[in-house]
Short mmCIF file of C-alpha atoms and ligand atoms in Angstrom, two decimals:
data_model
loop_
_atom_site.label_atom_id
_atom_site.label_comp_id
_atom_site.label_asym_id
_atom_site.label_seq_id
_atom_site.Cartn_x
_atom_site.Cartn_y
_atom_site.Cartn_z
CA MET A 1 199.92 260.34 -19.29
CA LYS A 2 199.17 263.46 -19.58
CA MET A 3 197.72 265.35 -22.44
CA PRO A 4 196.65 268.87 -22.96
CA ARG A 5 192.94 270.01 -23.80
CA VAL A 6 193.70 271.76 -27.15
CA VAL A 7 196.28 270.27 -29.46
CA ARG A 8 197.26 271.23 -32.81
CA GLY A 9 196.33 268.51 -35.82
CA TYR A 10 195.26 267.55 -38.87
CA CYS A 11 191.49 268.03 -39.31
CA PRO A 12 190.50 265.37 -42.24
CA PHE A 13 187.11 267.50 -42.69
CA CYS A 14 189.41 271.21 -43.35
CA GLY A 15 192.20 269.49 -44.66
CA LYS A 16 194.64 271.50 -42.87
CA HIS A 17 196.04 271.91 -39.30
CA ASN A 18 193.54 273.43 -37.01
CA ASP A 19 193.14 273.19 -33.26
CA LEU A 20 191.57 270.34 -31.92
CA GLU A 21 189.84 269.67 -28.55
CA VAL A 22 190.51 266.73 -26.96
CA GLU A 23 187.65 264.61 -25.30
CA LYS A 24 187.61 261.58 -23.51
CA VAL A 25 185.08 259.12 -25.07
CA LYS A 26 182.80 257.73 -21.83
CA THR A 27 181.35 254.09 -21.93
CA LYS A 28 177.48 254.64 -22.29
CA PRO A 29 175.25 252.37 -20.49
CA ARG A 30 174.64 249.23 -23.30
CA SER A 31 171.07 249.86 -24.34
CA GLU A 32 168.90 246.94 -24.26
CA PHE A 33 166.91 247.26 -27.36
CA ARG A 34 170.04 247.32 -29.76
CA ARG A 35 170.65 244.09 -32.35
CA GLY A 36 173.73 243.09 -30.86
CA GLN A 37 172.74 243.53 -26.98
CA ARG A 38 169.67 241.88 -27.52
CA ARG A 39 171.45 238.75 -29.54
CA PHE A 40 174.11 238.66 -26.87
CA ARG A 41 171.17 238.28 -24.25
CA ARG A 42 169.59 235.21 -26.35
CA VAL A 43 172.72 233.59 -26.89
CA SER A 44 174.34 233.99 -23.10
CA ALA A 45 170.90 232.59 -22.03
CA GLY A 46 170.37 229.43 -20.49
CA TYR A 47 172.59 226.18 -20.26
CA GLY A 48 176.50 226.77 -21.92
CA GLY A 49 175.64 230.42 -21.75
CA SER A 50 178.79 232.41 -21.99
CA THR A 51 180.36 233.04 -25.36
CA ARG A 52 183.95 234.17 -24.01
CA ALA A 53 186.19 233.51 -21.27
CA ILE A 54 185.48 234.99 -18.32
CA TYR A 55 188.71 236.66 -16.93
CA LYS A 56 188.92 236.67 -13.35
CA ASP A 57 192.56 236.06 -12.91
CA ARG A 58 193.60 240.17 -12.37
CA GLU A 59 192.68 243.62 -12.95
CA LYS A 60 194.37 244.67 -15.91
CA PRO A 61 197.09 247.30 -15.24
CA THR A 62 196.76 249.65 -18.02
CA LYS A 63 193.26 250.74 -19.62
CA ARG A 64 192.71 251.62 -23.04
CA VAL A 65 192.30 255.13 -23.61
CA TYR A 66 189.90 256.45 -26.42
CA LEU A 67 190.21 260.20 -27.43
CA ARG A 68 187.67 262.24 -29.84
CA PHE A 69 189.36 265.30 -31.40
CA ARG A 70 187.28 268.02 -32.22
CA CYS A 71 188.13 270.57 -34.73
CA ARG A 72 187.32 274.32 -33.34
CA GLU A 73 186.65 275.68 -37.13
CA CYS A 74 184.32 272.98 -38.74
CA LYS A 75 183.20 271.72 -35.28
CA LYS A 76 183.32 268.07 -36.84
CA ALA A 77 185.22 265.34 -34.70
CA HIS A 78 187.32 262.58 -35.14
CA HIS A 79 189.31 259.51 -33.69
CA ARG A 80 193.06 258.67 -33.70
CA PRO A 81 194.12 255.03 -32.86
CA SER A 82 193.69 254.22 -29.19
CA PHE A 83 196.44 253.31 -26.54
CA ARG A 84 196.85 252.10 -23.34
CA ALA A 85 197.72 253.90 -20.33
CA LYS A 86 198.25 253.28 -16.72
CA THR A 87 196.72 257.02 -15.68
CA PHE A 88 195.21 259.50 -18.28
CA GLU A 89 195.10 262.99 -17.43
CA LEU A 90 193.99 266.28 -19.60
CA THR A 91 195.65 269.34 -18.69
CA GLU A 92 195.04 272.95 -19.22
CA ALA A 93 197.33 275.14 -22.07
ZN1 ZN B 101 188.09 270.92 -39.08
#
C-alpha cells in the first residue's frame, strides 16, 4: 500500500481539517525496567515459563501498520485504527 506523506484530515485538537504529516510508528526496544517487562521476566522464568503459545509455523504474510498523524498547525499527533498490509510505503506529494 502507498500513502502520501502529508494528508488532509481531521485534527481532534483543533476541531477542524488540517494538513497532517504521516509518520510510521517504529517499535522501540523494550526497556528492562518497565513494570510489564519485569513481570514478564519473572513469570516466564523457570519451569513452565512461556505464557503464550510460540507461533513457529510460518511468518505472517501481512504486517500490522501503525501510523501517527501530526497536525501541522498545533504539532499534536493522534492515531487512527491500525491495519494490515503486505508492504507499506510513504510517497511524496
Ligand atoms: Zn491540530
